[in-house]
Amino acid sequence: MNKKQSISTLTALAVATTMAFGANSTGLKDNMPFKLGVAVSNAQINDIANGRKTQALDLIKRNFNQVVAENAMKDQPLQPIEGHFDFDAADAFVDWSNKNGMKTMGHVLLWHSQLPGWFTRGDNGELCSREKLLDRMENHIKTVVTHFKGRVAGWDVVNEAVEGDGSYRRSDFYKILGEEFIDYAFKFAHEADPDCELWYNDYGNESAKKNETIASIVRRLKSKGMRIDGVGLQTHIRIDSPSIESYENAINLFVAEGVKVAITEMDISVLPSAWGLTAEVSTKVEYREKLNPWPDGNLPPEVDKQLGERYAEWFRMFRRHAASIDRVTVWGLSDSSSWLNDFPVPGRTDYPLLVTRDMKLKPWTKSL
Ligand code: 9MR
């Protein structure tokens, strides 16, 4: 082999290696039959916007090939005051993720939470008229979708419109427009960008009743010839519940409606359930301590092992449905930044994610 030949052999090898391991070198994403995603926090987006290089951003690039902003693209941050859009943080995030070749999802166009007060109300706090709400929805959705056109692969168009008992959530949107607020939201999004994926997203899919209503939304939109690409199952679960079968049933149900599914916000809380807490003030401290059993940031090895096994079981189920699953996204990078540390009880120490507080991949992530 002459020098020229050996250089071209080396170049070919380098290209093949890059292709095999992905542009951002090997990590968890390279072992998955679907995209592996992570929600990016406001603090991380701030680092991106300021050009800071951090361990967190390196970990994200190496291990994930799909991202979504945990908060920065919700209605409140994007249009805090009617008519005043602020895209700075979101633009920095989306440009960064596009540059790094990650599938970028938009979260969220219409959600009853993190919604600025002006959106559904009049000057005196009363519900606004039907026409006013439709006008505001159309303006917000079209402005936002158009702004990110070609840079965001898809949007959660509507989030959490259905209750656990299968009824529609009595949100302001619902009170003013009825269930058709969902149809309007999908219509406006599609008109703004016909190429954009449109998703419905919700939590608590262990409820068959909830899933039935979501499936009926999919059917309704499809029967009107409208676009809906998939249903997102948030998957905020616990170490001991719900059952994997209940989620597998949900996946089968939605797939039978002819749409894709995605696991959009996965985390597994290891802390005791706080629901049913007494309101009796004198018992508060005792309850707080009981509810926060591992406050020093060290999870006992046997609980960590249980957590790893629970993640592995769920990923085995996801792998079985890989042909229908667009992505599996975890709701935050490391335990220190999880929303679960402050919800529903503020100031706890939870361990729900794939990366430890000292920014190391948990050893059991190798088995996912
Ligand atoms: O993780 C988000 C947290 O930082 C915000 O304070 C909260 C605001 O309501 O929203 C959290 O993310 C939610 C997501 O947008 C929709 N599904 C439930 C998530 C956890 O509450």
PDB file of N, CA, C and O in Angstrom, residues 229-302:
ATOM      1  N   ASP A 229     -49.975  13.279  14.248  1.00  0.00           N
ATOM      2  CA  ASP A 229     -48.926  12.273  14.028  1.00  0.00           C
ATOM      3  C   ASP A 229     -48.823  11.270  15.156  1.00  0.00           C
ATOM      4  O   ASP A 229     -48.433  10.127  14.932  1.00  0.00           O
ATOM      5  N   GLY A 230     -49.133  11.721  16.368  1.00  0.00           N
ATOM      6  CA  GLY A 230     -48.917  10.769  17.442  1.00  0.00           C
ATOM      7  C   GLY A 230     -49.410  11.246  18.788  1.00  0.00           C
ATOM      8  O   GLY A 230     -49.848  12.389  18.970  1.00  0.00           O
ATOM      9  N   VAL A 231     -49.328  10.304  19.721  1.00  0.00           N
ATOM     10  CA  VAL A 231     -49.706  10.576  21.105  1.00  0.00           C
ATOM     11  C   VAL A 231     -48.470  10.424  21.985  1.00  0.00           C
ATOM     12  O   VAL A 231     -47.774   9.401  21.919  1.00  0.00           O
ATOM     13  N   GLY A 232     -48.209  11.436  22.778  1.00  0.00           N
ATOM     14  CA  GLY A 232     -47.095  11.391  23.726  1.00  0.00           C
ATOM     15  C   GLY A 232     -47.585  10.879  25.069  1.00  0.00           C
ATOM     16  O   GLY A 232     -48.589  11.364  25.600  1.00  0.00           O
ATOM     17  N   LEU A 233     -46.888   9.871  25.601  1.00  0.00           N
ATOM     18  CA  LEU A 233     -47.183   9.368  26.947  1.00  0.00           C
ATOM     19  C   LEU A 233     -46.084   9.915  27.854  1.00  0.00           C
ATOM     20  O   LEU A 233     -44.909   9.546  27.721  1.00  0.00           O
ATOM     21  N   GLN A 234     -46.460  10.820  28.751  1.00  0.00           N
ATOM     22  CA  GLN A 234     -45.419  11.497  29.536  1.00  0.00           C
ATOM     23  C   GLN A 234     -44.592  10.507  30.364  1.00  0.00           C
ATOM     24  O   GLN A 234     -43.390  10.598  30.441  1.00  0.00           O
ATOM     25  N   THR A 235     -45.290   9.580  31.067  1.00  0.00           N
ATOM     26  CA  THR A 235     -44.579   8.530  31.819  1.00  0.00           C
ATOM     27  C   THR A 235     -43.808   9.074  33.035  1.00  0.00           C
ATOM     28  O   THR A 235     -42.634   8.777  33.240  1.00  0.00           O
ATOM     29  N   HIS A 236     -44.491   9.932  33.806  1.00  0.00           N
ATOM     30  CA  HIS A 236     -43.970  10.299  35.142  1.00  0.00           C
ATOM     31  C   HIS A 236     -44.435   9.193  36.068  1.00  0.00           C
ATOM     32  O   HIS A 236     -45.603   9.182  36.493  1.00  0.00           O
ATOM     33  N   ILE A 237     -43.554   8.252  36.355  1.00  0.00           N
ATOM     34  CA  ILE A 237     -44.006   7.074  37.097  1.00  0.00           C
ATOM     35  C   ILE A 237     -43.241   6.938  38.413  1.00  0.00           C
ATOM     36  O   ILE A 237     -42.363   7.761  38.719  1.00  0.00           O
ATOM     37  N   ARG A 238     -43.568   5.893  39.154  1.00  0.00           N
ATOM     38  CA  ARG A 238     -42.957   5.677  40.457  1.00  0.00           C
ATOM     39  C   ARG A 238     -42.260   4.325  40.453  1.00  0.00           C
ATOM     40  O   ARG A 238     -42.477   3.500  39.575  1.00  0.00           O
ATOM     41  N   ILE A 239     -41.471   4.101  41.462  1.00  0.00           N
ATOM     42  CA  ILE A 239     -40.705   2.859  41.488  1.00  0.00           C
ATOM     43  C   ILE A 239     -41.628   1.645  41.674  1.00  0.00           C
ATOM     44  O   ILE A 239     -41.302   0.534  41.254  1.00  0.00           O
ATOM     45  N   ASP A 240     -42.816   1.848  42.245  1.00  0.00           N
ATOM     46  CA  ASP A 240     -43.699   0.704  42.503  1.00  0.00           C
ATOM     47  C   ASP A 240     -45.012   0.739  41.732  1.00  0.00           C
ATOM     48  O   ASP A 240     -45.841  -0.157  41.857  1.00  0.00           O
ATOM     49  N   SER A 241     -45.252   1.757  40.958  1.00  0.00           N
ATOM     50  CA  SER A 241     -46.491   1.823  40.169  1.00  0.00           C
ATOM     51  C   SER A 241     -46.305   2.841  39.039  1.00  0.00           C
ATOM     52  O   SER A 241     -45.422   3.684  39.150  1.00  0.00           O
ATOM     53  N   PRO A 242     -47.084   2.789  37.983  1.00  0.00           N
ATOM     54  CA  PRO A 242     -48.124   1.818  37.672  1.00  0.00           C
ATOM     55  C   PRO A 242     -47.519   0.564  37.024  1.00  0.00           C
ATOM     56  O   PRO A 242     -46.289   0.453  36.945  1.00  0.00           O
ATOM     57  N   SER A 243     -48.393  -0.299  36.526  1.00  0.00           N
ATOM     58  CA  SER A 243     -47.885  -1.519  35.890  1.00  0.00           C
ATOM     59  C   SER A 243     -47.420  -1.208  34.468  1.00  0.00           C
ATOM     60  O   SER A 243     -47.954  -0.314  33.803  1.00  0.00           O
ATOM     61  N   ILE A 244     -46.425  -1.967  34.032  1.00  0.00           N
ATOM     62  CA  ILE A 244     -45.938  -1.828  32.652  1.00  0.00           C
ATOM     63  C   ILE A 244     -47.054  -2.195  31.677  1.00  0.00           C
ATOM     64  O   ILE A 244     -47.209  -1.569  30.630  1.00  0.00           O
ATOM     65  N   GLU A 245     -47.860  -3.192  32.048  1.00  0.00           N
ATOM     66  CA  GLU A 245     -48.927  -3.652  31.145  1.00  0.00           C
ATOM     67  C   GLU A 245     -49.888  -2.521  30.813  1.00  0.00           C
ATOM     68  O   GLU A 245     -50.363  -2.406  29.695  1.00  0.00           O
ATOM     69  N   SER A 246     -50.169  -1.658  31.828  1.00  0.00           N
ATOM     70  CA  SER A 246     -51.143  -0.593  31.569  1.00  0.00           C
ATOM     71  C   SER A 246     -50.620   0.355  30.480  1.00  0.00           C
ATOM     72  O   SER A 246     -51.380   0.843  29.652  1.00  0.00           O
ATOM     73  N   TYR A 247     -49.303   0.585  30.473  1.00  0.00           N
ATOM     74  CA  TYR A 247     -48.727   1.456  29.436  1.00  0.00           C
ATOM     75  C   TYR A 247     -48.624   0.734  28.099  1.00  0.00           C
ATOM     76  O   TYR A 247     -48.784   1.327  27.039  1.00  0.00           O
ATOM     77  N   GLU A 248     -48.340  -0.556  28.177  1.00  0.00           N
ATOM     78  CA  GLU A 248     -48.270  -1.330  26.934  1.00  0.00           C
ATOM     79  C   GLU A 248     -49.662  -1.332  26.275  1.00  0.00           C
ATOM     80  O   GLU A 248     -49.782  -1.184  25.055  1.00  0.00           O
ATOM     81  N   ASN A 249     -50.708  -1.455  27.089  1.00  0.00           N
ATOM     82  CA  ASN A 249     -52.072  -1.386  26.549  1.00  0.00           C
ATOM     83  C   ASN A 249     -52.325  -0.038  25.880  1.00  0.00           C
ATOM     84  O   ASN A 249     -52.948   0.036  24.819  1.00  0.00           O
ATOM     85  N   ALA A 250     -51.837   1.018  26.524  1.00  0.00           N
ATOM     86  CA  ALA A 250     -52.036   2.360  25.958  1.00  0.00           C
ATOM     87  C   ALA A 250     -51.337   2.465  24.602  1.00  0.00           C
ATOM     88  O   ALA A 250     -51.909   2.964  23.625  1.00  0.00           O
ATOM     89  N   ILE A 251     -50.105   1.969  24.549  1.00  0.00           N
ATOM     90  CA  ILE A 251     -49.356   2.035  23.290  1.00  0.00           C
ATOM     91  C   ILE A 251     -50.119   1.282  22.196  1.00  0.00           C
ATOM     92  O   ILE A 251     -50.336   1.812  21.091  1.00  0.00           O
ATOM     93  N   ASN A 252     -50.573   0.067  22.525  1.00  0.00           N
ATOM     94  CA  ASN A 252     -51.307  -0.728  21.521  1.00  0.00           C
ATOM     95  C   ASN A 252     -52.574  -0.016  21.053  1.00  0.00           C
ATOM     96  O   ASN A 252     -52.904  -0.024  19.869  1.00  0.00           O
ATOM     97  N   LEU A 253     -53.260   0.606  22.010  1.00  0.00           N
ATOM     98  CA  LEU A 253     -54.507   1.300  21.676  1.00  0.00           C
ATOM     99  C   LEU A 253     -54.255   2.446  20.690  1.00  0.00           C
ATOM    100  O   LEU A 253     -54.951   2.584  19.685  1.00  0.00           O
ATOM    101  N   PHE A 254     -53.240   3.258  20.984  1.00  0.00           N
ATOM    102  CA  PHE A 254     -52.986   4.417  20.117  1.00  0.00           C
ATOM    103  C   PHE A 254     -52.462   3.979  18.751  1.00  0.00           C
ATOM    104  O   PHE A 254     -52.844   4.523  17.718  1.00  0.00           O
ATOM    105  N   VAL A 255     -51.598   2.967  18.758  1.00  0.00           N
ATOM    106  CA  VAL A 255     -51.048   2.480  17.488  1.00  0.00           C
ATOM    107  C   VAL A 255     -52.179   1.940  16.607  1.00  0.00           C
ATOM    108  O   VAL A 255     -52.196   2.150  15.391  1.00  0.00           O
ATOM    109  N   ALA A 256     -53.169   1.298  17.250  1.00  0.00           N
ATOM    110  CA  ALA A 256     -54.313   0.772  16.485  1.00  0.00           C
ATOM    111  C   ALA A 256     -55.119   1.907  15.835  1.00  0.00           C
ATOM    112  O   ALA A 256     -55.855   1.683  14.877  1.00  0.00           O
ATOM    113  N   GLU A 257     -54.979   3.122  16.347  1.00  0.00           N
ATOM    114  CA  GLU A 257     -55.655   4.279  15.738  1.00  0.00           C
ATOM    115  C   GLU A 257     -54.857   4.844  14.565  1.00  0.00           C
ATOM    116  O   GLU A 257     -55.233   5.847  13.964  1.00  0.00           O
ATOM    117  N   GLY A 258     -53.710   4.231  14.288  1.00  0.00           N
ATOM    118  CA  GLY A 258     -52.925   4.652  13.123  1.00  0.00           C
ATOM    119  C   GLY A 258     -51.977   5.808  13.385  1.00  0.00           C
ATOM    120  O   GLY A 258     -51.603   6.531  12.457  1.00  0.00           O
ATOM    121  N   VAL A 259     -51.602   6.013  14.657  1.00  0.00           N
ATOM    122  CA  VAL A 259     -50.615   7.062  14.951  1.00  0.00           C
ATOM    123  C   VAL A 259     -49.385   6.460  15.636  1.00  0.00           C
ATOM    124  O   VAL A 259     -49.418   5.326  16.109  1.00  0.00           O
ATOM    125  N   LYS A 260     -48.332   7.263  15.672  1.00  0.00           N
ATOM    126  CA  LYS A 260     -47.125   6.847  16.400  1.00  0.00           C
ATOM    127  C   LYS A 260     -47.304   7.180  17.884  1.00  0.00           C
ATOM    128  O   LYS A 260     -48.202   7.928  18.268  1.00  0.00           O
ATOM    129  N   VAL A 261     -46.430   6.644  18.700  1.00  0.00           N
ATOM    130  CA  VAL A 261     -46.405   7.050  20.100  1.00  0.00           C
ATOM    131  C   VAL A 261     -44.993   7.497  20.466  1.00  0.00           C
ATOM    132  O   VAL A 261     -44.024   7.157  19.774  1.00  0.00           O
ATOM    133  N   ALA A 262     -44.906   8.266  21.534  1.00  0.00           N
ATOM    134  CA  ALA A 262     -43.597   8.669  22.056  1.00  0.00           C
ATOM    135  C   ALA A 262     -43.689   8.673  23.574  1.00  0.00           C
ATOM    136  O   ALA A 262     -44.754   8.940  24.138  1.00  0.00           O
ATOM    137  N   ILE A 263     -42.596   8.319  24.215  1.00  0.00           N
ATOM    138  CA  ILE A 263     -42.496   8.459  25.660  1.00  0.00           C
ATOM    139  C   ILE A 263     -41.847   9.823  25.838  1.00  0.00           C
ATOM    140  O   ILE A 263     -40.696  10.033  25.456  1.00  0.00           O
ATOM    141  N   THR A 264     -42.602  10.777  26.380  1.00  0.00           N
ATOM    142  CA  THR A 264     -42.165  12.166  26.238  1.00  0.00           C
ATOM    143  C   THR A 264     -41.541  12.806  27.475  1.00  0.00           C
ATOM    144  O   THR A 264     -40.834  13.804  27.352  1.00  0.00           O
ATOM    145  N   GLU A 265     -41.797  12.283  28.676  1.00  0.00           N
ATOM    146  CA  GLU A 265     -41.309  12.999  29.867  1.00  0.00           C
ATOM    147  C   GLU A 265     -40.939  12.020  30.970  1.00  0.00           C
ATOM    148  O   GLU A 265     -41.278  12.215  32.139  1.00  0.00           O
ATOM    149  N   MET A 266     -40.223  10.962  30.636  1.00  0.00           N
ATOM    150  CA  MET A 266     -40.068   9.887  31.613  1.00  0.00           C
ATOM    151  C   MET A 266     -39.193  10.275  32.821  1.00  0.00           C
ATOM    152  O   MET A 266     -38.145  10.915  32.675  1.00  0.00           O
ATOM    153  N   ASP A 267     -39.655   9.894  33.971  1.00  0.00           N
ATOM    154  CA  ASP A 267     -38.827   9.885  35.182  1.00  0.00           C
ATOM    155  C   ASP A 267     -39.469   8.892  36.141  1.00  0.00           C
ATOM    156  O   ASP A 267     -40.647   8.553  36.005  1.00  0.00           O
ATOM    157  N   ILE A 268     -38.674   8.366  37.068  1.00  0.00           N
ATOM    158  CA  ILE A 268     -39.180   7.375  38.031  1.00  0.00           C
ATOM    159  C   ILE A 268     -38.849   7.862  39.438  1.00  0.00           C
ATOM    160  O   ILE A 268     -37.691   7.853  39.859  1.00  0.00           O
ATOM    161  N   SER A 269     -39.867   8.326  40.144  1.00  0.00           N
ATOM    162  CA  SER A 269     -39.646   8.807  41.509  1.00  0.00           C
ATOM    163  C   SER A 269     -39.428   7.630  42.458  1.00  0.00           C
ATOM    164  O   SER A 269     -40.148   6.633  42.398  1.00  0.00           O
ATOM    165  N   VAL A 270     -38.431   7.758  43.334  1.00  0.00           N
ATOM    166  CA  VAL A 270     -38.192   6.701  44.326  1.00  0.00           C
ATOM    167  C   VAL A 270     -38.751   7.089  45.699  1.00  0.00           C
ATOM    168  O   VAL A 270     -38.676   6.315  46.640  1.00  0.00           O
ATOM    169  N   LEU A 271     -39.262   8.304  45.808  1.00  0.00           N
ATOM    170  CA  LEU A 271     -39.706   8.797  47.124  1.00  0.00           C
ATOM    171  C   LEU A 271     -41.101   8.297  47.476  1.00  0.00           C
ATOM    172  O   LEU A 271     -41.891   7.970  46.596  1.00  0.00           O
ATOM    173  N   PRO A 272     -41.396   8.261  48.783  1.00  0.00           N
ATOM    174  CA  PRO A 272     -42.742   7.838  49.186  1.00  0.00           C
ATOM    175  C   PRO A 272     -43.788   8.782  48.602  1.00  0.00           C
ATOM    176  O   PRO A 272     -43.538   9.984  48.473  1.00  0.00           O
ATOM    177  N   SER A 273     -44.939   8.221  48.279  1.00  0.00           N
ATOM    178  CA  SER A 273     -45.998   9.037  47.714  1.00  0.00           C
ATOM    179  C   SER A 273     -46.455  10.066  48.741  1.00  0.00           C
ATOM    180  O   SER A 273     -46.649   9.745  49.908  1.00  0.00           O
ATOM    181  N   ALA A 274     -46.638  11.302  48.276  1.00  0.00           N
ATOM    182  CA  ALA A 274     -47.037  12.353  49.214  1.00  0.00           C
ATOM    183  C   ALA A 274     -48.542  12.557  49.232  1.00  0.00           C
ATOM    184  O   ALA A 274     -49.063  13.330  50.021  1.00  0.00           O
ATOM    185  N   TRP A 275     -49.247  11.868  48.351  1.00  0.00           N
ATOM    186  CA  TRP A 275     -50.694  12.071  48.290  1.00  0.00           C
ATOM    187  C   TRP A 275     -51.344  11.529  49.548  1.00  0.00           C
ATOM    188  O   TRP A 275     -50.872  10.578  50.169  1.00  0.00           O
ATOM    189  N   GLY A 276     -52.414  12.146  49.975  1.00  0.00           N
ATOM    190  CA  GLY A 276     -53.115  11.704  51.169  1.00  0.00           C
ATOM    191  C   GLY A 276     -52.488  12.265  52.432  1.00  0.00           C
ATOM    192  O   GLY A 276     -52.834  11.880  53.538  1.00  0.00           O
ATOM    193  N   LEU A 277     -51.562  13.197  52.269  1.00  0.00           N
ATOM    194  CA  LEU A 277     -50.941  13.855  53.421  1.00  0.00           C
ATOM    195  C   LEU A 277     -51.989  14.582  54.246  1.00  0.00           C
ATOM    196  O   LEU A 277     -52.841  15.267  53.708  1.00  0.00           O
ATOM    197  N   THR A 278     -51.901  14.462  55.550  1.00  0.00           N
ATOM    198  CA  THR A 278     -52.849  15.192  56.388  1.00  0.00           C
ATOM    199  C   THR A 278     -52.528  16.691  56.364  1.00  0.00           C
ATOM    200  O   THR A 278     -51.380  17.082  56.178  1.00  0.00           O
ATOM    201  N   ALA A 279     -53.563  17.495  56.526  1.00  0.00           N
ATOM    202  CA  ALA A 279     -53.347  18.937  56.556  1.00  0.00           C
ATOM    203  C   ALA A 279     -53.053  19.405  57.983  1.00  0.00           C
ATOM    204  O   ALA A 279     -52.887  20.584  58.250  1.00  0.00           O
ATOM    205  N   GLU A 280     -53.001  18.467  58.904  1.00  0.00           N
ATOM    206  CA  GLU A 280     -52.766  18.803  60.314  1.00  0.00           C
ATOM    207  C   GLU A 280     -51.353  19.374  60.489  1.00  0.00           C
ATOM    208  O   GLU A 280     -50.351  18.678  60.272  1.00  0.00           O
ATOM    209  N   VAL A 281     -51.302  20.662  60.876  1.00  0.00           N
ATOM    210  CA  VAL A 281     -50.037  21.382  60.912  1.00  0.00           C
ATOM    211  C   VAL A 281     -49.013  20.725  61.843  1.00  0.00           C
ATOM    212  O   VAL A 281     -47.836  20.620  61.517  1.00  0.00           O
ATOM    213  N   SER A 282     -49.470  20.226  62.981  1.00  0.00           N
ATOM    214  CA  SER A 282     -48.526  19.691  63.967  1.00  0.00           C
ATOM    215  C   SER A 282     -47.782  18.453  63.464  1.00  0.00           C
ATOM    216  O   SER A 282     -46.715  18.113  63.965  1.00  0.00           O
ATOM    217  N   THR A 283     -48.334  17.780  62.483  1.00  0.00           N
ATOM    218  CA  THR A 283     -47.669  16.567  61.999  1.00  0.00           C
ATOM    219  C   THR A 283     -46.761  16.837  60.791  1.00  0.00           C
ATOM    220  O   THR A 283     -46.163  15.925  60.256  1.00  0.00           O
ATOM    221  N   LYS A 284     -46.665  18.087  60.421  1.00  0.00           N
ATOM    222  CA  LYS A 284     -45.982  18.451  59.184  1.00  0.00           C
ATOM    223  C   LYS A 284     -44.513  18.004  59.148  1.00  0.00           C
ATOM    224  O   LYS A 284     -44.086  17.352  58.193  1.00  0.00           O
ATOM    225  N   VAL A 285     -43.770  18.322  60.225  1.00  0.00           N
ATOM    226  CA  VAL A 285     -42.335  18.039  60.223  1.00  0.00           C
ATOM    227  C   VAL A 285     -42.089  16.542  60.120  1.00  0.00           C
ATOM    228  O   VAL A 285     -41.315  16.076  59.295  1.00  0.00           O
ATOM    229  N   GLU A 286     -42.833  15.806  60.972  1.00  0.00           N
ATOM    230  CA  GLU A 286     -42.673  14.357  60.941  1.00  0.00           C
ATOM    231  C   GLU A 286     -42.926  13.823  59.523  1.00  0.00           C
ATOM    232  O   GLU A 286     -42.159  13.026  59.002  1.00  0.00           O
ATOM    233  N   TYR A 287     -43.986  14.316  58.909  1.00  0.00           N
ATOM    234  CA  TYR A 287     -44.314  13.853  57.567  1.00  0.00           C
ATOM    235  C   TYR A 287     -43.236  14.249  56.560  1.00  0.00           C
ATOM    236  O   TYR A 287     -42.854  13.473  55.715  1.00  0.00           O
ATOM    237  N   ARG A 288     -42.720  15.473  56.698  1.00  0.00           N
ATOM    238  CA  ARG A 288     -41.687  15.934  55.764  1.00  0.00           C
ATOM    239  C   ARG A 288     -40.476  15.024  55.825  1.00  0.00           C
ATOM    240  O   ARG A 288     -39.929  14.636  54.817  1.00  0.00           O
ATOM    241  N   GLU A 289     -40.080  14.644  57.063  1.00  0.00           N
ATOM    242  CA  GLU A 289     -38.897  13.792  57.188  1.00  0.00           C
ATOM    243  C   GLU A 289     -39.158  12.414  56.606  1.00  0.00           C
ATOM    244  O   GLU A 289     -38.324  11.853  55.905  1.00  0.00           O
ATOM    245  N   LYS A 290     -40.340  11.912  56.879  1.00  0.00           N
ATOM    246  CA  LYS A 290     -40.686  10.600  56.344  1.00  0.00           C
ATOM    247  C   LYS A 290     -40.723  10.624  54.822  1.00  0.00           C
ATOM    248  O   LYS A 290     -40.437   9.627  54.173  1.00  0.00           O
ATOM    249  N   LEU A 291     -41.131  11.770  54.300  1.00  0.00           N
ATOM    250  CA  LEU A 291     -41.290  11.857  52.849  1.00  0.00           C
ATOM    251  C   LEU A 291     -39.981  12.124  52.127  1.00  0.00           C
ATOM    252  O   LEU A 291     -39.939  12.153  50.906  1.00  0.00           O
ATOM    253  N   ASN A 292     -38.933  12.363  52.875  1.00  0.00           N
ATOM    254  CA  ASN A 292     -37.639  12.692  52.258  1.00  0.00           C
ATOM    255  C   ASN A 292     -36.541  11.821  52.879  1.00  0.00           C
ATOM    256  O   ASN A 292     -35.662  12.317  53.573  1.00  0.00           O
ATOM    257  N   PRO A 293     -36.597  10.517  52.625  1.00  0.00           N
ATOM    258  CA  PRO A 293     -35.740   9.589  53.378  1.00  0.00           C
ATOM    259  C   PRO A 293     -34.248   9.657  53.050  1.00  0.00           C
ATOM    260  O   PRO A 293     -33.443   9.224  53.860  1.00  0.00           O
ATOM    261  N   TRP A 294     -33.860  10.201  51.891  1.00  0.00           N
ATOM    262  CA  TRP A 294     -32.433  10.204  51.533  1.00  0.00           C
ATOM    263  C   TRP A 294     -31.998  11.613  51.127  1.00  0.00           C
ATOM    264  O   TRP A 294     -31.675  11.886  49.961  1.00  0.00           O
ATOM    265  N   PRO A 295     -31.986  12.548  52.111  1.00  0.00           N
ATOM    266  CA  PRO A 295     -31.759  13.961  51.787  1.00  0.00           C
ATOM    267  C   PRO A 295     -30.309  14.309  51.451  1.00  0.00           C
ATOM    268  O   PRO A 295     -30.040  15.383  50.937  1.00  0.00           O
ATOM    269  N   ASP A 296     -29.357  13.393  51.731  1.00  0.00           N
ATOM    270  CA  ASP A 296     -27.956  13.783  51.548  1.00  0.00           C
ATOM    271  C   ASP A 296     -27.431  13.519  50.138  1.00  0.00           C
ATOM    272  O   ASP A 296     -26.244  13.678  49.865  1.00  0.00           O
ATOM    273  N   GLY A 297     -28.299  13.085  49.240  1.00  0.00           N
ATOM    274  CA  GLY A 297     -27.853  12.871  47.857  1.00  0.00           C
ATOM    275  C   GLY A 297     -27.282  11.488  47.617  1.00  0.00           C
ATOM    276  O   GLY A 297     -26.787  11.206  46.524  1.00  0.00           O
ATOM    277  N   ASN A 298     -27.311  10.636  48.642  1.00  0.00           N
ATOM    278  CA  ASN A 298     -26.837   9.259  48.437  1.00  0.00           C
ATOM    279  C   ASN A 298     -28.000   8.290  48.560  1.00  0.00           C
ATOM    280  O   ASN A 298     -28.525   8.067  49.647  1.00  0.00           O
ATOM    281  N   LEU A 299     -28.344   7.714  47.447  1.00  0.00           N
ATOM    282  CA  LEU A 299     -29.418   6.723  47.451  1.00  0.00           C
ATOM    283  C   LEU A 299     -28.824   5.388  47.884  1.00  0.00           C
ATOM    284  O   LEU A 299     -27.783   4.978  47.372  1.00  0.00           O
ATOM    285  N   PRO A 300     -29.440   4.679  48.846  1.00  0.00           N
ATOM    286  CA  PRO A 300     -28.894   3.371  49.242  1.00  0.00           C
ATOM    287  C   PRO A 300     -28.752   2.472  48.010  1.00  0.00           C
ATOM    288  O   PRO A 300     -29.649   2.443  47.160  1.00  0.00           O
ATOM    289  N   PRO A 301     -27.644   1.711  47.929  1.00  0.00           N
ATOM    290  CA  PRO A 301     -27.387   0.885  46.741  1.00  0.00           C
ATOM    291  C   PRO A 301     -28.534  -0.045  46.379  1.00  0.00           C
ATOM    292  O   PRO A 301     -28.824  -0.237  45.199  1.00  0.00           O
ATOM    293  N   GLU A 302     -29.251  -0.566  47.397  1.00  0.00           N
ATOM    294  CA  GLU A 302     -30.316  -1.514  47.041  1.00  0.00           C
ATOM    295  C   GLU A 302     -31.483  -0.785  46.363  1.00  0.00           C
ATOM    296  O   GLU A 302     -32.146  -1.347  45.483  1.00  0.00           O
TER     297      GLU A 302
END
